[in-house]
Amino acid sequence: ASGKDATSNIYDQTMGTPVNVLDKVNALKKAADDVGKKEINPAIKAATSVDITKAIKNIDIGIDPKIGSIPTSGSVLPLTDVKQALKDTRAWLTDNKSVRNNADELHTIQSEIRATADELLNSQKGSDRRVGKALMNVRNDIVNAIDEASGGKYKPALSKFRDEKQVENAFNMGQLVTRNRLGRLEDSPEFWDNWVKQASPQELEAAREGARLAVQHQIAGFKAGARKGQDIVESEFNKDKLSSLFGEKQVDKMAKELKDERNIAITNSKLIDNSQTAMRMKADSRVD
């Protein structure tokens, strides 16, 4: 009867006590935005007129590649859905009469393109991921152009900048920490370890809150919640990913305590799941 609470308490000690998720994520978004503005605004102000000619040229090649040209390794072939996405993005940058060159406007545009591309790259549909890759290439071209116009100040500042969507994505990513889908790179421990190394403090905290919520759902959302909670770290992938987020020593200790709790449950089951005589015999033996 106490197994669910005991299991939940073990997670609380390592991953933190569940909080008001909405308030927490909103606070993290605000903190990320404040840090971003402090870092990014001076870099944008330092940028002169931004030349996005190369970005537009690459979009045009994606829409209508020249006959005889050969795609480079890793490039996206111009399928119909890719072409339409590139055309829509091109319309943000130029009307063929004038071209955007304001660093502040282009910073906002690259941020919107990145958010859309991230969502598509995480889709289960291959066609969505192809569009996402094409859009991310455009976004990177715009970032390079702004960086050049700022004298190399924009990219270092951008590495510290996290908008609201990025913090929200980190929280959603944390909720998927126990998911191990076949063939999905983002579910692998190596992907998680690399992501953690590049994440901002606000993204890390958001991902941890998401992971804690995922565990809470497993424990509180099912009849056999204690067992489900104990089973989470039985998976090596789950254990490795949680170690990236919360620390290897802490998760190893947590895994041992959860295994102990599971053994307690097994012992209890053995004591009561047979006849009264067998139960007394086993109880006497264990007491001895």
CSV table of C-alpha atoms in Angstrom, one decimal:
chain,number,residue,atom,x,y,z
A,1,ALA,CA,0.0,0.0,0.0
A,2,SER,CA,2.9,2.4,0.7
A,3,GLY,CA,4.9,1.3,-2.4
A,4,LYS,CA,3.6,4.1,-4.6
A,5,ASP,CA,4.5,6.9,-2.0
A,6,ALA,CA,7.9,5.3,-1.3
A,7,THR,CA,8.7,5.1,-5.1
A,8,SER,CA,7.6,8.7,-5.6
A,9,ASN,CA,9.7,9.9,-2.6
A,10,ILE,CA,12.8,8.2,-4.1
A,11,TYR,CA,12.3,10.2,-7.3
A,12,ASP,CA,11.7,13.4,-5.4
A,13,GLN,CA,15.1,13.1,-3.7
A,14,THR,CA,17.0,13.0,-7.0
A,15,MET,CA,14.7,14.8,-9.5
A,16,GLY,CA,13.0,17.3,-7.2
A,17,THR,CA,9.5,17.6,-5.9
A,18,PRO,CA,6.8,18.3,-8.6
A,19,VAL,CA,5.8,21.9,-8.8
A,20,ASN,CA,3.2,24.0,-10.6
A,21,VAL,CA,4.4,23.2,-14.1
A,22,LEU,CA,2.8,26.2,-15.8
A,23,ASP,CA,4.2,28.8,-13.4
A,24,LYS,CA,7.6,27.2,-13.5
A,25,VAL,CA,7.9,27.0,-17.3
A,26,ASN,CA,6.6,30.6,-17.6
A,27,ALA,CA,9.3,31.8,-15.1
A,28,LEU,CA,12.0,29.9,-17.0
A,29,LYS,CA,10.8,31.5,-20.3
A,30,LYS,CA,11.0,35.0,-18.7
A,31,ALA,CA,14.5,34.3,-17.4
A,32,ALA,CA,15.7,33.0,-20.7
A,33,ASP,CA,14.2,36.0,-22.5
A,34,ASP,CA,16.0,38.4,-20.1
A,35,VAL,CA,19.3,36.7,-20.6
A,36,GLY,CA,18.8,36.7,-24.3
A,37,LYS,CA,18.0,40.3,-24.6
A,38,LYS,CA,21.0,41.3,-22.5
A,39,GLU,CA,23.3,39.3,-24.9
A,40,ILE,CA,21.6,39.6,-28.2
A,41,ASN,CA,20.5,43.3,-28.4
A,42,PRO,CA,24.0,44.7,-28.4
A,43,ALA,CA,25.0,42.3,-31.2
A,44,ILE,CA,22.0,43.2,-33.3
A,45,LYS,CA,22.6,47.0,-32.8
A,46,ALA,CA,26.2,46.4,-33.9
A,47,ALA,CA,25.1,44.9,-37.2
A,48,THR,CA,25.2,47.1,-40.3
A,49,SER,CA,23.0,46.5,-43.3
A,50,VAL,CA,22.6,42.7,-43.6
A,51,ASP,CA,23.3,41.1,-47.0
A,52,ILE,CA,21.1,38.0,-47.4
A,53,THR,CA,21.8,37.5,-51.0
A,54,LYS,CA,23.4,34.1,-50.4
A,55,ALA,CA,20.3,33.0,-48.4
A,56,ILE,CA,17.9,34.0,-51.2
A,57,LYS,CA,20.2,32.4,-53.9
A,58,ASN,CA,20.2,29.1,-52.0
A,59,ILE,CA,16.4,29.2,-51.6
A,60,ASP,CA,16.1,29.8,-55.4
A,61,ILE,CA,18.4,26.8,-56.1
A,62,GLY,CA,16.2,24.7,-53.8
A,63,ILE,CA,13.1,25.8,-55.6
A,64,ASP,CA,14.5,25.4,-59.1
A,65,PRO,CA,17.8,23.6,-59.4
A,66,LYS,CA,19.7,24.1,-62.6
A,67,ILE,CA,19.8,21.3,-65.2
A,68,GLY,CA,23.0,19.3,-64.9
A,69,SER,CA,23.7,20.3,-61.3
A,70,ILE,CA,24.4,17.6,-58.8
A,71,PRO,CA,23.1,17.8,-55.2
A,72,THR,CA,25.8,18.0,-52.5
A,73,SER,CA,25.9,15.4,-49.8
A,74,GLY,CA,23.2,16.0,-47.2
A,75,SER,CA,21.2,18.5,-49.4
A,76,VAL,CA,17.4,18.3,-49.6
A,77,LEU,CA,15.9,17.4,-53.0
A,78,PRO,CA,13.3,20.0,-54.1
A,79,LEU,CA,10.1,17.9,-53.7
A,80,THR,CA,6.8,19.7,-53.9
A,81,ASP,CA,6.3,20.2,-50.2
A,82,VAL,CA,9.9,21.5,-49.8
A,83,LYS,CA,9.5,23.9,-52.7
A,84,GLN,CA,6.3,25.4,-51.3
A,85,ALA,CA,7.9,25.9,-47.9
A,86,LEU,CA,10.9,27.6,-49.5
A,87,LYS,CA,8.6,29.8,-51.6
A,88,ASP,CA,6.7,30.9,-48.5
A,89,THR,CA,9.9,31.6,-46.6
A,90,ARG,CA,11.3,33.6,-49.6
A,91,ALA,CA,8.3,35.8,-49.5
A,92,TRP,CA,9.3,36.9,-46.0
A,93,LEU,CA,12.7,38.0,-47.2
A,94,THR,CA,12.1,39.7,-50.6
A,95,ASP,CA,9.3,40.8,-52.9
A,96,ASN,CA,11.8,40.9,-55.8
A,97,LYS,CA,11.8,44.7,-55.6
A,98,SER,CA,13.4,45.1,-52.2
A,99,VAL,CA,15.2,42.8,-49.8
A,100,ARG,CA,15.1,42.8,-46.0
A,101,ASN,CA,18.4,44.0,-44.5
A,102,ASN,CA,17.4,45.1,-41.0
A,103,ALA,CA,19.2,42.9,-38.4
A,104,ASP,CA,16.4,43.1,-35.8
A,105,GLU,CA,13.8,42.0,-38.3
A,106,LEU,CA,15.9,39.2,-39.6
A,107,HIS,CA,16.7,38.0,-36.1
A,108,THR,CA,13.0,37.6,-35.5
A,109,ILE,CA,12.5,35.8,-38.8
A,110,GLN,CA,15.4,33.4,-38.2
A,111,SER,CA,13.9,32.6,-34.8
A,112,GLU,CA,10.4,31.8,-36.3
A,113,ILE,CA,12.0,29.7,-39.0
A,114,ARG,CA,14.0,27.8,-36.4
A,115,ALA,CA,10.9,27.1,-34.3
A,116,THR,CA,9.0,25.7,-37.3
A,117,ALA,CA,12.0,23.7,-38.5
A,118,ASP,CA,12.5,22.2,-35.1
A,119,GLU,CA,8.9,21.0,-34.9
A,120,LEU,CA,9.1,19.5,-38.4
A,121,LEU,CA,12.4,17.8,-37.7
A,122,ASN,CA,10.8,16.0,-34.7
A,123,SER,CA,7.9,14.8,-36.8
A,124,GLN,CA,7.4,11.1,-37.4
A,125,LYS,CA,6.7,11.8,-41.1
A,126,GLY,CA,9.7,11.7,-43.4
A,127,SER,CA,8.2,14.4,-45.6
A,128,ASP,CA,8.0,16.8,-42.6
A,129,ARG,CA,11.6,16.2,-41.6
A,130,ARG,CA,12.7,17.0,-45.2
A,131,VAL,CA,10.9,20.3,-45.1
A,132,GLY,CA,12.3,21.0,-41.6
A,133,LYS,CA,15.9,20.4,-42.9
A,134,ALA,CA,15.4,22.7,-45.8
A,135,LEU,CA,14.0,25.5,-43.6
A,136,MET,CA,16.9,25.0,-41.1
A,137,ASN,CA,19.4,25.5,-43.9
A,138,VAL,CA,17.7,28.8,-44.8
A,139,ARG,CA,17.7,29.9,-41.1
A,140,ASN,CA,21.5,29.1,-40.9
A,141,ASP,CA,22.2,31.2,-44.0
A,142,ILE,CA,20.3,34.1,-42.4
A,143,VAL,CA,22.2,33.7,-39.1
A,144,ASN,CA,25.5,33.7,-41.0
A,145,ALA,CA,24.5,36.9,-42.8
A,146,ILE,CA,23.6,38.7,-39.6
A,147,ASP,CA,26.8,37.5,-37.9
A,148,GLU,CA,28.9,38.8,-40.8
A,149,ALA,CA,27.2,42.2,-40.6
A,150,SER,CA,27.8,42.4,-36.8
A,151,GLY,CA,31.5,41.7,-37.2
A,152,GLY,CA,31.2,38.2,-35.7
A,153,LYS,CA,29.3,39.3,-32.5
A,154,TYR,CA,25.9,37.8,-33.4
A,155,LYS,CA,26.6,34.1,-33.3
A,156,PRO,CA,28.3,34.1,-29.8
A,157,ALA,CA,25.4,36.1,-28.5
A,158,LEU,CA,22.8,33.8,-30.2
A,159,SER,CA,24.4,30.8,-28.5
A,160,LYS,CA,23.2,32.3,-25.2
A,161,PHE,CA,19.8,33.4,-26.5
A,162,ARG,CA,16.8,31.2,-25.8
A,163,ASP,CA,13.3,32.4,-26.8
A,164,GLU,CA,10.0,31.2,-25.2
A,165,LYS,CA,9.5,28.5,-27.8
A,166,GLN,CA,12.9,26.9,-27.1
A,167,VAL,CA,12.3,26.7,-23.4
A,168,GLU,CA,8.9,25.2,-24.1
A,169,ASN,CA,10.5,22.7,-26.5
A,170,ALA,CA,13.0,21.7,-23.8
A,171,PHE,CA,10.1,21.0,-21.3
A,172,ASN,CA,8.3,18.9,-23.9
A,173,MET,CA,11.6,17.1,-24.7
A,174,GLY,CA,12.0,16.3,-21.0
A,175,GLN,CA,8.5,14.7,-21.0
A,176,LEU,CA,9.8,12.2,-23.6
A,177,VAL,CA,12.8,11.1,-21.7
A,178,THR,CA,11.4,7.6,-21.0
A,179,ARG,CA,10.3,7.1,-24.6
A,180,ASN,CA,12.5,4.8,-26.6
A,181,ARG,CA,11.2,4.7,-30.2
A,182,LEU,CA,12.9,2.5,-32.7
A,183,GLY,CA,15.0,4.4,-35.2
A,184,ARG,CA,14.5,7.8,-33.5
A,185,LEU,CA,17.9,9.5,-33.0
A,186,GLU,CA,16.5,11.9,-30.4
A,187,ASP,CA,15.6,9.0,-28.1
A,188,SER,CA,19.2,7.8,-27.9
A,189,PRO,CA,21.4,8.5,-24.8
A,190,GLU,CA,24.1,9.9,-27.1
A,191,PHE,CA,21.6,12.5,-28.5
A,192,TRP,CA,20.6,13.5,-25.0
A,193,ASP,CA,24.1,13.8,-23.7
A,194,ASN,CA,25.0,16.1,-26.6
A,195,TRP,CA,21.8,18.2,-26.1
A,196,VAL,CA,22.5,18.6,-22.4
A,197,LYS,CA,26.0,19.9,-23.1
A,198,GLN,CA,24.7,22.6,-25.4
A,199,ALA,CA,21.5,23.6,-23.5
A,200,SER,CA,21.1,26.8,-21.5
A,201,PRO,CA,20.5,26.7,-17.8
A,202,GLN,CA,16.8,27.6,-18.4
A,203,GLU,CA,16.5,24.8,-21.0
A,204,LEU,CA,18.1,22.3,-18.7
A,205,GLU,CA,15.7,23.2,-15.8
A,206,ALA,CA,12.7,23.0,-18.1
A,207,ALA,CA,13.8,19.6,-19.4
A,208,ARG,CA,14.2,18.4,-15.8
A,209,GLU,CA,10.7,19.6,-14.9
A,210,GLY,CA,9.4,17.8,-18.0
A,211,ALA,CA,11.1,14.6,-17.0
A,212,ARG,CA,9.8,14.8,-13.5
A,213,LEU,CA,6.3,15.3,-14.8
A,214,ALA,CA,6.7,12.2,-17.0
A,215,VAL,CA,7.7,10.1,-14.0
A,216,GLN,CA,4.9,11.5,-12.0
A,217,HIS,CA,2.4,10.5,-14.7
A,218,GLN,CA,3.8,6.9,-14.7
A,219,ILE,CA,3.5,6.6,-10.9
A,220,ALA,CA,0.2,8.5,-10.3
A,221,GLY,CA,-1.6,7.7,-13.5
A,222,PHE,CA,-1.8,3.9,-13.4
A,223,LYS,CA,-3.1,1.3,-11.0
A,224,ALA,CA,0.3,-0.4,-10.7
A,225,GLY,CA,2.1,3.0,-10.5
A,226,ALA,CA,4.7,1.9,-8.0
A,227,ARG,CA,5.8,-0.9,-10.3
A,228,LYS,CA,5.8,1.4,-13.4
A,229,GLY,CA,7.9,3.9,-11.5
A,230,GLN,CA,10.4,1.2,-10.4
A,231,ASP,CA,10.6,-0.1,-14.0
A,232,ILE,CA,11.7,3.2,-15.5
A,233,VAL,CA,15.4,2.9,-14.5
A,234,GLU,CA,15.4,-0.8,-15.4
A,235,SER,CA,15.9,0.4,-19.0
A,236,GLU,CA,19.6,1.2,-19.6
A,237,PHE,CA,18.5,3.9,-22.1
A,238,ASN,CA,16.3,5.6,-19.6
A,239,LYS,CA,19.0,5.4,-16.9
A,240,ASP,CA,21.6,6.9,-19.2
A,241,LYS,CA,19.3,9.7,-20.3
A,242,LEU,CA,18.3,10.6,-16.8
A,243,SER,CA,22.0,10.5,-15.8
A,244,SER,CA,22.7,13.2,-18.4
A,245,LEU,CA,20.0,15.4,-16.9
A,246,PHE,CA,20.4,14.8,-13.2
A,247,GLY,CA,23.9,13.3,-12.8
A,248,GLU,CA,25.3,9.8,-13.0
A,249,LYS,CA,26.0,9.3,-9.2
A,250,GLN,CA,22.6,10.6,-8.2
A,251,VAL,CA,20.7,8.4,-10.7
A,252,ASP,CA,22.8,5.3,-9.8
A,253,LYS,CA,21.8,5.9,-6.1
A,254,MET,CA,18.2,6.4,-7.1
A,255,ALA,CA,18.2,3.2,-9.2
A,256,LYS,CA,19.5,1.1,-6.3
A,257,GLU,CA,16.8,2.5,-4.0
A,258,LEU,CA,14.1,1.8,-6.5
A,259,LYS,CA,15.4,-1.8,-6.9
A,260,ASP,CA,15.3,-2.1,-3.1
A,261,GLU,CA,11.7,-0.9,-3.1
A,262,ARG,CA,10.9,-3.4,-5.8
A,263,ASN,CA,12.4,-6.2,-3.8
A,264,ILE,CA,10.3,-5.2,-0.8
A,265,ALA,CA,7.2,-5.4,-2.9
A,266,ILE,CA,8.2,-8.9,-4.2
A,267,THR,CA,8.8,-10.0,-0.6
A,268,ASN,CA,5.4,-8.8,0.5
A,269,SER,CA,3.8,-10.6,-2.4
A,270,LYS,CA,5.5,-13.8,-1.6
A,271,LEU,CA,4.3,-13.6,2.0
A,272,ILE,CA,0.6,-13.1,1.3
A,273,ASP,CA,-0.1,-14.7,-2.1
A,274,ASN,CA,-0.4,-18.3,-0.9
A,275,SER,CA,-2.4,-20.3,1.7
A,276,GLN,CA,-2.6,-19.1,5.3
A,277,THR,CA,-0.3,-22.0,6.4
A,278,ALA,CA,2.3,-21.2,3.7
A,279,MET,CA,2.1,-17.5,4.6
A,280,ARG,CA,2.8,-18.2,8.3
A,281,MET,CA,5.7,-20.6,7.4
A,282,LYS,CA,7.3,-18.0,5.1
A,283,ALA,CA,6.7,-15.2,7.6
A,284,ASP,CA,8.3,-17.2,10.4
A,285,SER,CA,11.2,-18.1,8.1
A,286,ARG,CA,11.8,-14.4,7.2
A,287,VAL,CA,11.4,-13.3,10.8
A,288,ASP,CA,14.1,-15.8,11.8
